[in-house]
Amino acid sequence: MLDDLTLPVPLSAHAGSFTLRSAVPDDLDALMALLSDDPISAARGDVAAAGDREAYAAALLAIVEDPANVLLVVVDAAGSVVGTMQLTRIPGMARRGSTRLLVEAVRVSSALRSSGIGSAMMRWVTDVAAPALGTSLVQLTSDAARTDAHRFYERLGFTGSHVGFKYRVEPS
């Protein structure tokens, strides 16, 4: 399903030219660093600790092996990972059988935020990926504390239409 997307693709941003491609196992350390570069993620435990590497590697493998998911990275001209996002295609019954494209874990390096990379990533999702995958709705969740991110998504045409809930399951 998601492997039908034509990748890699060039992305153009204020900060220059970048490439969007599927993540590979060699990207693991950079992905961990991007998660820990975000204060909200870091507060949840994403601190790029060496002891967590195995858990992140297992998650990356599970995403890569699942045809309904793809983990993408944005790399600069030197090949450094500067952004990431996960896409999940979700067939559904609601909205007369609509298929949704869920966008999660969108991150851009703090050194490059407000450089147009995030906008280029999301434009590719809405203008290229969603139509190519036959989805009629692109949705995402964003932590309530991410007010800057909310303004960013609204500027791109997303609407804050729902209230989300989460239930934390403790490991047994």
PDB file of N, CA and C in Angstrom, residues 19-114:
ATOM      1  N   THR A  19      15.622  16.097   0.475  1.00  0.00           N
ATOM      2  CA  THR A  19      15.058  14.891  -0.109  1.00  0.00           C
ATOM      3  C   THR A  19      14.213  14.178   0.937  1.00  0.00           C
ATOM      4  N   LEU A  20      13.022  13.771   0.525  1.00  0.00           N
ATOM      5  CA  LEU A  20      12.132  12.983   1.374  1.00  0.00           C
ATOM      6  C   LEU A  20      12.249  11.541   0.907  1.00  0.00           C
ATOM      7  N   ARG A  21      12.542  10.626   1.837  1.00  0.00           N
ATOM      8  CA  ARG A  21      12.694   9.214   1.494  1.00  0.00           C
ATOM      9  C   ARG A  21      12.228   8.359   2.656  1.00  0.00           C
ATOM     10  N   SER A  22      12.085   7.082   2.383  1.00  0.00           N
ATOM     11  CA  SER A  22      11.741   6.130   3.436  1.00  0.00           C
ATOM     12  C   SER A  22      12.915   5.991   4.401  1.00  0.00           C
ATOM     13  N   ALA A  23      12.592   5.831   5.663  1.00  0.00           N
ATOM     14  CA  ALA A  23      13.622   5.607   6.670  1.00  0.00           C
ATOM     15  C   ALA A  23      14.196   4.209   6.520  1.00  0.00           C
ATOM     16  N   VAL A  24      15.460   4.077   6.864  1.00  0.00           N
ATOM     17  CA  VAL A  24      16.159   2.790   6.852  1.00  0.00           C
ATOM     18  C   VAL A  24      16.808   2.589   8.223  1.00  0.00           C
ATOM     19  N   PRO A  25      17.185   1.361   8.553  1.00  0.00           N
ATOM     20  CA  PRO A  25      17.779   1.115   9.873  1.00  0.00           C
ATOM     21  C   PRO A  25      18.964   2.032  10.212  1.00  0.00           C
ATOM     22  N   ASP A  26      19.745   2.435   9.229  1.00  0.00           N
ATOM     23  CA  ASP A  26      20.876   3.333   9.497  1.00  0.00           C
ATOM     24  C   ASP A  26      20.434   4.713   9.973  1.00  0.00           C
ATOM     25  N   ASP A  27      19.159   5.037   9.844  1.00  0.00           N
ATOM     26  CA  ASP A  27      18.633   6.335  10.297  1.00  0.00           C
ATOM     27  C   ASP A  27      18.274   6.327  11.779  1.00  0.00           C
ATOM     28  N   LEU A  28      18.369   5.181  12.432  1.00  0.00           N
ATOM     29  CA  LEU A  28      17.851   5.036  13.786  1.00  0.00           C
ATOM     30  C   LEU A  28      18.391   6.088  14.757  1.00  0.00           C
ATOM     31  N   ASP A  29      19.692   6.284  14.804  1.00  0.00           N
ATOM     32  CA  ASP A  29      20.250   7.244  15.763  1.00  0.00           C
ATOM     33  C   ASP A  29      19.762   8.660  15.477  1.00  0.00           C
ATOM     34  N   ALA A  30      19.667   9.021  14.204  1.00  0.00           N
ATOM     35  CA  ALA A  30      19.173  10.350  13.839  1.00  0.00           C
ATOM     36  C   ALA A  30      17.708  10.506  14.219  1.00  0.00           C
ATOM     37  N   LEU A  31      16.914   9.458  14.055  1.00  0.00           N
ATOM     38  CA  LEU A  31      15.503   9.514  14.442  1.00  0.00           C
ATOM     39  C   LEU A  31      15.366   9.680  15.954  1.00  0.00           C
ATOM     40  N   MET A  32      16.156   8.944  16.704  1.00  0.00           N
ATOM     41  CA  MET A  32      16.133   9.083  18.154  1.00  0.00           C
ATOM     42  C   MET A  32      16.521  10.503  18.557  1.00  0.00           C
ATOM     43  N   ALA A  33      17.511  11.063  17.882  1.00  0.00           N
ATOM     44  CA  ALA A  33      17.953  12.426  18.191  1.00  0.00           C
ATOM     45  C   ALA A  33      16.853  13.438  17.884  1.00  0.00           C
ATOM     46  N   LEU A  34      16.126  13.256  16.769  1.00  0.00           N
ATOM     47  CA  LEU A  34      15.033  14.176  16.433  1.00  0.00           C
ATOM     48  C   LEU A  34      13.935  14.141  17.493  1.00  0.00           C
ATOM     49  N   LEU A  35      13.602  12.962  17.965  1.00  0.00           N
ATOM     50  CA  LEU A  35      12.580  12.859  19.010  1.00  0.00           C
ATOM     51  C   LEU A  35      13.042  13.545  20.293  1.00  0.00           C
ATOM     52  N   SER A  36      14.291  13.350  20.658  1.00  0.00           N
ATOM     53  CA  SER A  36      14.792  13.952  21.901  1.00  0.00           C
ATOM     54  C   SER A  36      15.020  15.450  21.758  1.00  0.00           C
ATOM     55  N   ASP A  37      15.113  15.949  20.533  1.00  0.00           N
ATOM     56  CA  ASP A  37      15.317  17.373  20.257  1.00  0.00           C
ATOM     57  C   ASP A  37      14.050  18.178  20.535  1.00  0.00           C
ATOM     58  N   ASP A  38      12.944  17.484  20.754  1.00  0.00           N
ATOM     59  CA  ASP A  38      11.660  18.115  20.998  1.00  0.00           C
ATOM     60  C   ASP A  38      11.367  18.066  22.501  1.00  0.00           C
ATOM     61  N   PRO A  39      11.151  19.216  23.143  1.00  0.00           N
ATOM     62  CA  PRO A  39      10.964  19.211  24.601  1.00  0.00           C
ATOM     63  C   PRO A  39       9.778  18.378  25.084  1.00  0.00           C
ATOM     64  N   ILE A  40       8.678  18.358  24.340  1.00  0.00           N
ATOM     65  CA  ILE A  40       7.518  17.583  24.775  1.00  0.00           C
ATOM     66  C   ILE A  40       7.823  16.089  24.682  1.00  0.00           C
ATOM     67  N   SER A  41       8.455  15.673  23.594  1.00  0.00           N
ATOM     68  CA  SER A  41       8.848  14.265  23.467  1.00  0.00           C
ATOM     69  C   SER A  41       9.859  13.887  24.537  1.00  0.00           C
ATOM     70  N   ALA A  42      10.816  14.754  24.778  1.00  0.00           N
ATOM     71  CA  ALA A  42      11.839  14.475  25.789  1.00  0.00           C
ATOM     72  C   ALA A  42      11.204  14.313  27.170  1.00  0.00           C
ATOM     73  N   ALA A  43      10.192  15.129  27.465  1.00  0.00           N
ATOM     74  CA  ALA A  43       9.512  15.032  28.758  1.00  0.00           C
ATOM     75  C   ALA A  43       8.771  13.709  28.902  1.00  0.00           C
ATOM     76  N   ARG A  44       8.431  13.084  27.761  1.00  0.00           N
ATOM     77  CA  ARG A  44       7.745  11.783  27.793  1.00  0.00           C
ATOM     78  C   ARG A  44       8.732  10.620  27.837  1.00  0.00           C
ATOM     79  N   GLY A  45      10.016  10.924  27.812  1.00  0.00           N
ATOM     80  CA  GLY A  45      11.016   9.867  27.893  1.00  0.00           C
ATOM     81  C   GLY A  45      11.821   9.640  26.637  1.00  0.00           C
ATOM     82  N   ASP A  46      11.522  10.364  25.557  1.00  0.00           N
ATOM     83  CA  ASP A  46      12.315  10.238  24.328  1.00  0.00           C
ATOM     84  C   ASP A  46      13.583  11.077  24.477  1.00  0.00           C
ATOM     85  N   VAL A  47      14.591  10.495  25.104  1.00  0.00           N
ATOM     86  CA  VAL A  47      15.818  11.232  25.396  1.00  0.00           C
ATOM     87  C   VAL A  47      17.039  10.655  24.675  1.00  0.00           C
ATOM     88  N   ALA A  48      16.795   9.779  23.710  1.00  0.00           N
ATOM     89  CA  ALA A  48      17.869   9.168  22.909  1.00  0.00           C
ATOM     90  C   ALA A  48      18.876   8.402  23.767  1.00  0.00           C
ATOM     91  N   ALA A  49      18.387   7.779  24.821  1.00  0.00           N
ATOM     92  CA  ALA A  49      19.259   6.992  25.698  1.00  0.00           C
ATOM     93  C   ALA A  49      19.696   5.714  24.988  1.00  0.00           C
ATOM     94  N   ALA A  50      20.952   5.375  25.146  1.00  0.00           N
ATOM     95  CA  ALA A  50      21.494   4.168  24.518  1.00  0.00           C
ATOM     96  C   ALA A  50      20.711   2.925  24.938  1.00  0.00           C
ATOM     97  N   GLY A  51      20.239   2.899  26.167  1.00  0.00           N
ATOM     98  CA  GLY A  51      19.476   1.756  26.660  1.00  0.00           C
ATOM     99  C   GLY A  51      18.125   1.584  25.980  1.00  0.00           C
ATOM    100  N   ASP A  52      17.644   2.619  25.300  1.00  0.00           N
ATOM    101  CA  ASP A  52      16.358   2.553  24.606  1.00  0.00           C
ATOM    102  C   ASP A  52      16.504   2.173  23.130  1.00  0.00           C
ATOM    103  N   ARG A  53      17.745   2.068  22.661  1.00  0.00           N
ATOM    104  CA  ARG A  53      17.989   1.837  21.232  1.00  0.00           C
ATOM    105  C   ARG A  53      17.280   0.581  20.723  1.00  0.00           C
ATOM    106  N   GLU A  54      17.303  -0.485  21.498  1.00  0.00           N
ATOM    107  CA  GLU A  54      16.678  -1.734  21.074  1.00  0.00           C
ATOM    108  C   GLU A  54      15.164  -1.557  20.870  1.00  0.00           C
ATOM    109  N   ALA A  55      14.516  -0.818  21.760  1.00  0.00           N
ATOM    110  CA  ALA A  55      13.075  -0.573  21.633  1.00  0.00           C
ATOM    111  C   ALA A  55      12.783   0.254  20.379  1.00  0.00           C
ATOM    112  N   TYR A  56      13.596   1.265  20.132  1.00  0.00           N
ATOM    113  CA  TYR A  56      13.403   2.076  18.922  1.00  0.00           C
ATOM    114  C   TYR A  56      13.668   1.256  17.655  1.00  0.00           C
ATOM    115  N   ALA A  57      14.668   0.405  17.693  1.00  0.00           N
ATOM    116  CA  ALA A  57      14.982  -0.440  16.534  1.00  0.00           C
ATOM    117  C   ALA A  57      13.822  -1.391  16.240  1.00  0.00           C
ATOM    118  N   ALA A  58      13.232  -1.959  17.283  1.00  0.00           N
ATOM    119  CA  ALA A  58      12.082  -2.855  17.096  1.00  0.00           C
ATOM    120  C   ALA A  58      10.898  -2.085  16.516  1.00  0.00           C
ATOM    121  N   ALA A  59      10.682  -0.860  16.981  1.00  0.00           N
ATOM    122  CA  ALA A  59       9.578  -0.041  16.461  1.00  0.00           C
ATOM    123  C   ALA A  59       9.808   0.293  14.993  1.00  0.00           C
ATOM    124  N   LEU A  60      11.026   0.668  14.646  1.00  0.00           N
ATOM    125  CA  LEU A  60      11.341   0.986  13.249  1.00  0.00           C
ATOM    126  C   LEU A  60      11.103  -0.233  12.359  1.00  0.00           C
ATOM    127  N   LEU A  61      11.535  -1.393  12.799  1.00  0.00           N
ATOM    128  CA  LEU A  61      11.334  -2.618  12.035  1.00  0.00           C
ATOM    129  C   LEU A  61       9.841  -2.920  11.871  1.00  0.00           C
ATOM    130  N   ALA A  62       9.062  -2.749  12.930  1.00  0.00           N
ATOM    131  CA  ALA A  62       7.622  -3.010  12.853  1.00  0.00           C
ATOM    132  C   ALA A  62       6.951  -2.072  11.853  1.00  0.00           C
ATOM    133  N   ILE A  63       7.356  -0.808  11.841  1.00  0.00           N
ATOM    134  CA  ILE A  63       6.780   0.158  10.895  1.00  0.00           C
ATOM    135  C   ILE A  63       7.166  -0.212   9.473  1.00  0.00           C
ATOM    136  N   VAL A  64       8.438  -0.495   9.254  1.00  0.00           N
ATOM    137  CA  VAL A  64       8.934  -0.816   7.911  1.00  0.00           C
ATOM    138  C   VAL A  64       8.263  -2.071   7.359  1.00  0.00           C
ATOM    139  N   GLU A  65       7.987  -3.048   8.218  1.00  0.00           N
ATOM    140  CA  GLU A  65       7.394  -4.306   7.770  1.00  0.00           C
ATOM    141  C   GLU A  65       5.883  -4.245   7.580  1.00  0.00           C
ATOM    142  N   ASP A  66       5.239  -3.189   8.059  1.00  0.00           N
ATOM    143  CA  ASP A  66       3.785  -3.067   7.971  1.00  0.00           C
ATOM    144  C   ASP A  66       3.414  -2.286   6.713  1.00  0.00           C
ATOM    145  N   PRO A  67       2.740  -2.916   5.738  1.00  0.00           N
ATOM    146  CA  PRO A  67       2.440  -2.223   4.480  1.00  0.00           C
ATOM    147  C   PRO A  67       1.475  -1.044   4.616  1.00  0.00           C
ATOM    148  N   ALA A  68       0.809  -0.914   5.769  1.00  0.00           N
ATOM    149  CA  ALA A  68      -0.090   0.226   5.986  1.00  0.00           C
ATOM    150  C   ALA A  68       0.649   1.431   6.563  1.00  0.00           C
ATOM    151  N   ASN A  69       1.942   1.279   6.827  1.00  0.00           N
ATOM    152  CA  ASN A  69       2.741   2.331   7.453  1.00  0.00           C
ATOM    153  C   ASN A  69       3.995   2.625   6.655  1.00  0.00           C
ATOM    154  N   VAL A  70       4.449   3.857   6.779  1.00  0.00           N
ATOM    155  CA  VAL A  70       5.763   4.214   6.263  1.00  0.00           C
ATOM    156  C   VAL A  70       6.341   5.286   7.175  1.00  0.00           C
ATOM    157  N   LEU A  71       7.608   5.147   7.496  1.00  0.00           N
ATOM    158  CA  LEU A  71       8.324   6.166   8.254  1.00  0.00           C
ATOM    159  C   LEU A  71       9.222   6.880   7.264  1.00  0.00           C
ATOM    160  N   LEU A  72       9.052   8.181   7.184  1.00  0.00           N
ATOM    161  CA  LEU A  72       9.792   8.983   6.211  1.00  0.00           C
ATOM    162  C   LEU A  72      10.801   9.867   6.921  1.00  0.00           C
ATOM    163  N   VAL A  73      11.882  10.161   6.222  1.00  0.00           N
ATOM    164  CA  VAL A  73      12.866  11.115   6.722  1.00  0.00           C
ATOM    165  C   VAL A  73      13.142  12.145   5.641  1.00  0.00           C
ATOM    166  N   VAL A  74      13.505  13.332   6.094  1.00  0.00           N
ATOM    167  CA  VAL A  74      13.960  14.399   5.212  1.00  0.00           C
ATOM    168  C   VAL A  74      15.452  14.530   5.453  1.00  0.00           C
ATOM    169  N   VAL A  75      16.211  14.493   4.369  1.00  0.00           N
ATOM    170  CA  VAL A  75      17.662  14.619   4.484  1.00  0.00           C
ATOM    171  C   VAL A  75      18.139  15.836   3.712  1.00  0.00           C
ATOM    172  N   ASP A  76      19.219  16.444   4.216  1.00  0.00           N
ATOM    173  CA  ASP A  76      19.804  17.586   3.531  1.00  0.00           C
ATOM    174  C   ASP A  76      20.805  17.101   2.483  1.00  0.00           C
ATOM    175  N   ALA A  77      21.465  18.018   1.825  1.00  0.00           N
ATOM    176  CA  ALA A  77      22.395  17.669   0.738  1.00  0.00           C
ATOM    177  C   ALA A  77      23.531  16.775   1.216  1.00  0.00           C
ATOM    178  N   ALA A  78      23.887  16.878   2.493  1.00  0.00           N
ATOM    179  CA  ALA A  78      24.961  16.054   3.043  1.00  0.00           C
ATOM    180  C   ALA A  78      24.461  14.679   3.494  1.00  0.00           C
ATOM    181  N   GLY A  79      23.158  14.455   3.401  1.00  0.00           N
ATOM    182  CA  GLY A  79      22.590  13.179   3.815  1.00  0.00           C
ATOM    183  C   GLY A  79      22.183  13.124   5.272  1.00  0.00           C
ATOM    184  N   SER A  80      22.269  14.240   5.989  1.00  0.00           N
ATOM    185  CA  SER A  80      21.876  14.275   7.397  1.00  0.00           C
ATOM    186  C   SER A  80      20.357  14.332   7.516  1.00  0.00           C
ATOM    187  N   VAL A  81      19.814  13.553   8.430  1.00  0.00           N
ATOM    188  CA  VAL A  81      18.375  13.541   8.680  1.00  0.00           C
ATOM    189  C   VAL A  81      17.998  14.810   9.445  1.00  0.00           C
ATOM    190  N   VAL A  82      17.073  15.588   8.874  1.00  0.00           N
ATOM    191  CA  VAL A  82      16.655  16.847   9.494  1.00  0.00           C
ATOM    192  C   VAL A  82      15.152  16.880   9.790  1.00  0.00           C
ATOM    193  N   GLY A  83      14.437  15.845   9.390  1.00  0.00           N
ATOM    194  CA  GLY A  83      12.999  15.794   9.633  1.00  0.00           C
ATOM    195  C   GLY A  83      12.489  14.378   9.492  1.00  0.00           C
ATOM    196  N   THR A  84      11.295  14.148  10.046  1.00  0.00           N
ATOM    197  CA  THR A  84      10.685  12.827   9.962  1.00  0.00           C
ATOM    198  C   THR A  84       9.180  12.927  10.148  1.00  0.00           C
ATOM    199  N   MET A  85       8.471  11.917   9.701  1.00  0.00           N
ATOM    200  CA  MET A  85       7.039  11.764   9.956  1.00  0.00           C
ATOM    201  C   MET A  85       6.651  10.333   9.614  1.00  0.00           C
ATOM    202  N   GLN A  86       5.591   9.868  10.253  1.00  0.00           N
ATOM    203  CA  GLN A  86       5.059   8.542   9.979  1.00  0.00           C
ATOM    204  C   GLN A  86       3.689   8.699   9.339  1.00  0.00           C
ATOM    205  N   LEU A  87       3.436   7.934   8.290  1.00  0.00           N
ATOM    206  CA  LEU A  87       2.139   7.903   7.634  1.00  0.00           C
ATOM    207  C   LEU A  87       1.515   6.526   7.823  1.00  0.00           C
ATOM    208  N   THR A  88       0.214   6.519   8.113  1.00  0.00           N
ATOM    209  CA  THR A  88      -0.534   5.277   8.251  1.00  0.00           C
ATOM    210  C   THR A  88      -1.822   5.405   7.456  1.00  0.00           C
ATOM    211  N   ARG A  89      -2.071   4.451   6.581  1.00  0.00           N
ATOM    212  CA  ARG A  89      -3.300   4.421   5.780  1.00  0.00           C
ATOM    213  C   ARG A  89      -4.322   3.600   6.553  1.00  0.00           C
ATOM    214  N   ILE A  90      -5.503   4.215   6.811  1.00  0.00           N
ATOM    215  CA  ILE A  90      -6.520   3.573   7.635  1.00  0.00           C
ATOM    216  C   ILE A  90      -7.832   3.483   6.866  1.00  0.00           C
ATOM    217  N   PRO A  91      -8.198   2.284   6.383  1.00  0.00           N
ATOM    218  CA  PRO A  91      -9.526   2.135   5.787  1.00  0.00           C
ATOM    219  C   PRO A  91     -10.571   2.252   6.894  1.00  0.00           C
ATOM    220  N   GLY A  92     -11.730   2.786   6.558  1.00  0.00           N
ATOM    221  CA  GLY A  92     -12.734   2.959   7.597  1.00  0.00           C
ATOM    222  C   GLY A  92     -14.149   2.850   7.077  1.00  0.00           C
ATOM    223  N   MET A  93     -15.073   2.716   7.988  1.00  0.00           N
ATOM    224  CA  MET A  93     -16.492   2.644   7.663  1.00  0.00           C
ATOM    225  C   MET A  93     -17.140   4.029   7.681  1.00  0.00           C
ATOM    226  N   ALA A  94     -16.690   4.892   8.577  1.00  0.00           N
ATOM    227  CA  ALA A  94     -17.293   6.221   8.710  1.00  0.00           C
ATOM    228  C   ALA A  94     -17.074   7.040   7.445  1.00  0.00           C
ATOM    229  N   ARG A  95     -17.900   8.044   7.286  1.00  0.00           N
ATOM    230  CA  ARG A  95     -17.833   8.932   6.121  1.00  0.00           C
ATOM    231  C   ARG A  95     -17.981   8.133   4.829  1.00  0.00           C
ATOM    232  N   ARG A  96     -18.949   7.221   4.844  1.00  0.00           N
ATOM    233  CA  ARG A  96     -19.273   6.384   3.685  1.00  0.00           C
ATOM    234  C   ARG A  96     -18.069   5.571   3.206  1.00  0.00           C
ATOM    235  N   GLY A  97     -17.355   4.991   4.137  1.00  0.00           N
ATOM    236  CA  GLY A  97     -16.245   4.116   3.778  1.00  0.00           C
ATOM    237  C   GLY A  97     -14.971   4.840   3.402  1.00  0.00           C
ATOM    238  N   SER A  98     -14.771   6.022   3.945  1.00  0.00           N
ATOM    239  CA  SER A  98     -13.573   6.804   3.618  1.00  0.00           C
ATOM    240  C   SER A  98     -12.303   6.168   4.156  1.00  0.00           C
ATOM    241  N   THR A  99     -11.249   6.328   3.402  1.00  0.00           N
ATOM    242  CA  THR A  99      -9.924   5.924   3.850  1.00  0.00           C
ATOM    243  C   THR A  99      -9.180   7.176   4.282  1.00  0.00           C
ATOM    244  N   ARG A 100      -8.527   7.087   5.435  1.00  0.00           N
ATOM    245  CA  ARG A 100      -7.811   8.228   6.003  1.00  0.00           C
ATOM    246  C   ARG A 100      -6.309   8.010   5.912  1.00  0.00           C
ATOM    247  N   LEU A 101      -5.598   9.102   5.866  1.00  0.00           N
ATOM    248  CA  LEU A 101      -4.145   9.067   5.963  1.00  0.00           C
ATOM    249  C   LEU A 101      -3.783   9.774   7.259  1.00  0.00           C
ATOM    250  N   LEU A 102      -3.257   9.012   8.203  1.00  0.00           N
ATOM    251  CA  LEU A 102      -2.860   9.547   9.497  1.00  0.00           C
ATOM    252  C   LEU A 102      -1.395   9.961   9.431  1.00  0.00           C
ATOM    253  N   VAL A 103      -1.126  11.168   9.871  1.00  0.00           N
ATOM    254  CA  VAL A 103       0.238  11.697   9.926  1.00  0.00           C
ATOM    255  C   VAL A 103       0.606  11.831  11.394  1.00  0.00           C
ATOM    256  N   GLU A 104       1.695  11.206  11.788  1.00  0.00           N
ATOM    257  CA  GLU A 104       2.114  11.232  13.190  1.00  0.00           C
ATOM    258  C   GLU A 104       3.604  11.490  13.302  1.00  0.00           C
ATOM    259  N   ALA A 105       4.008  11.888  14.498  1.00  0.00           N
ATOM    260  CA  ALA A 105       5.420  12.066  14.851  1.00  0.00           C
ATOM    261  C   ALA A 105       6.155  12.960  13.854  1.00  0.00           C
ATOM    262  N   VAL A 106       5.527  14.067  13.498  1.00  0.00           N
ATOM    263  CA  VAL A 106       6.166  15.034  12.599  1.00  0.00           C
ATOM    264  C   VAL A 106       7.204  15.794  13.410  1.00  0.00           C
ATOM    265  N   ARG A 107       8.428  15.755  12.955  1.00  0.00           N
ATOM    266  CA  ARG A 107       9.516  16.459  13.642  1.00  0.00           C
ATOM    267  C   ARG A 107      10.445  17.078  12.609  1.00  0.00           C
ATOM    268  N   VAL A 108      10.908  18.288  12.912  1.00  0.00           N
ATOM    269  CA  VAL A 108      11.964  18.953  12.151  1.00  0.00           C
ATOM    270  C   VAL A 108      13.005  19.380  13.169  1.00  0.00           C
ATOM    271  N   SER A 109      14.254  19.236  12.821  1.00  0.00           N
ATOM    272  CA  SER A 109      15.341  19.629  13.707  1.00  0.00           C
ATOM    273  C   SER A 109      15.120  21.047  14.222  1.00  0.00           C
ATOM    274  N   SER A 110      15.346  21.256  15.511  1.00  0.00           N
ATOM    275  CA  SER A 110      15.121  22.582  16.104  1.00  0.00           C
ATOM    276  C   SER A 110      15.952  23.648  15.412  1.00  0.00           C
ATOM    277  N   ALA A 111      17.103  23.279  14.888  1.00  0.00           N
ATOM    278  CA  ALA A 111      17.952  24.250  14.191  1.00  0.00           C
ATOM    279  C   ALA A 111      17.346  24.701  12.867  1.00  0.00           C
ATOM    280  N   LEU A 112      16.371  23.947  12.346  1.00  0.00           N
ATOM    281  CA  LEU A 112      15.790  24.266  11.038  1.00  0.00           C
ATOM    282  C   LEU A 112      14.291  24.557  11.097  1.00  0.00           C
ATOM    283  N   ARG A 113      13.725  24.675  12.286  1.00  0.00           N
ATOM    284  CA  ARG A 113      12.296  25.001  12.369  1.00  0.00           C
ATOM    285  C   ARG A 113      12.064  26.388  11.813  1.00  0.00           C
ATOM    286  N   SER A 114      10.915  26.585  11.213  1.00  0.00           N
ATOM    287  CA  SER A 114      10.521  27.840  10.543  1.00  0.00           C
ATOM    288  C   SER A 114      11.322  28.082   9.270  1.00  0.00           C
TER     289      SER A 114
END
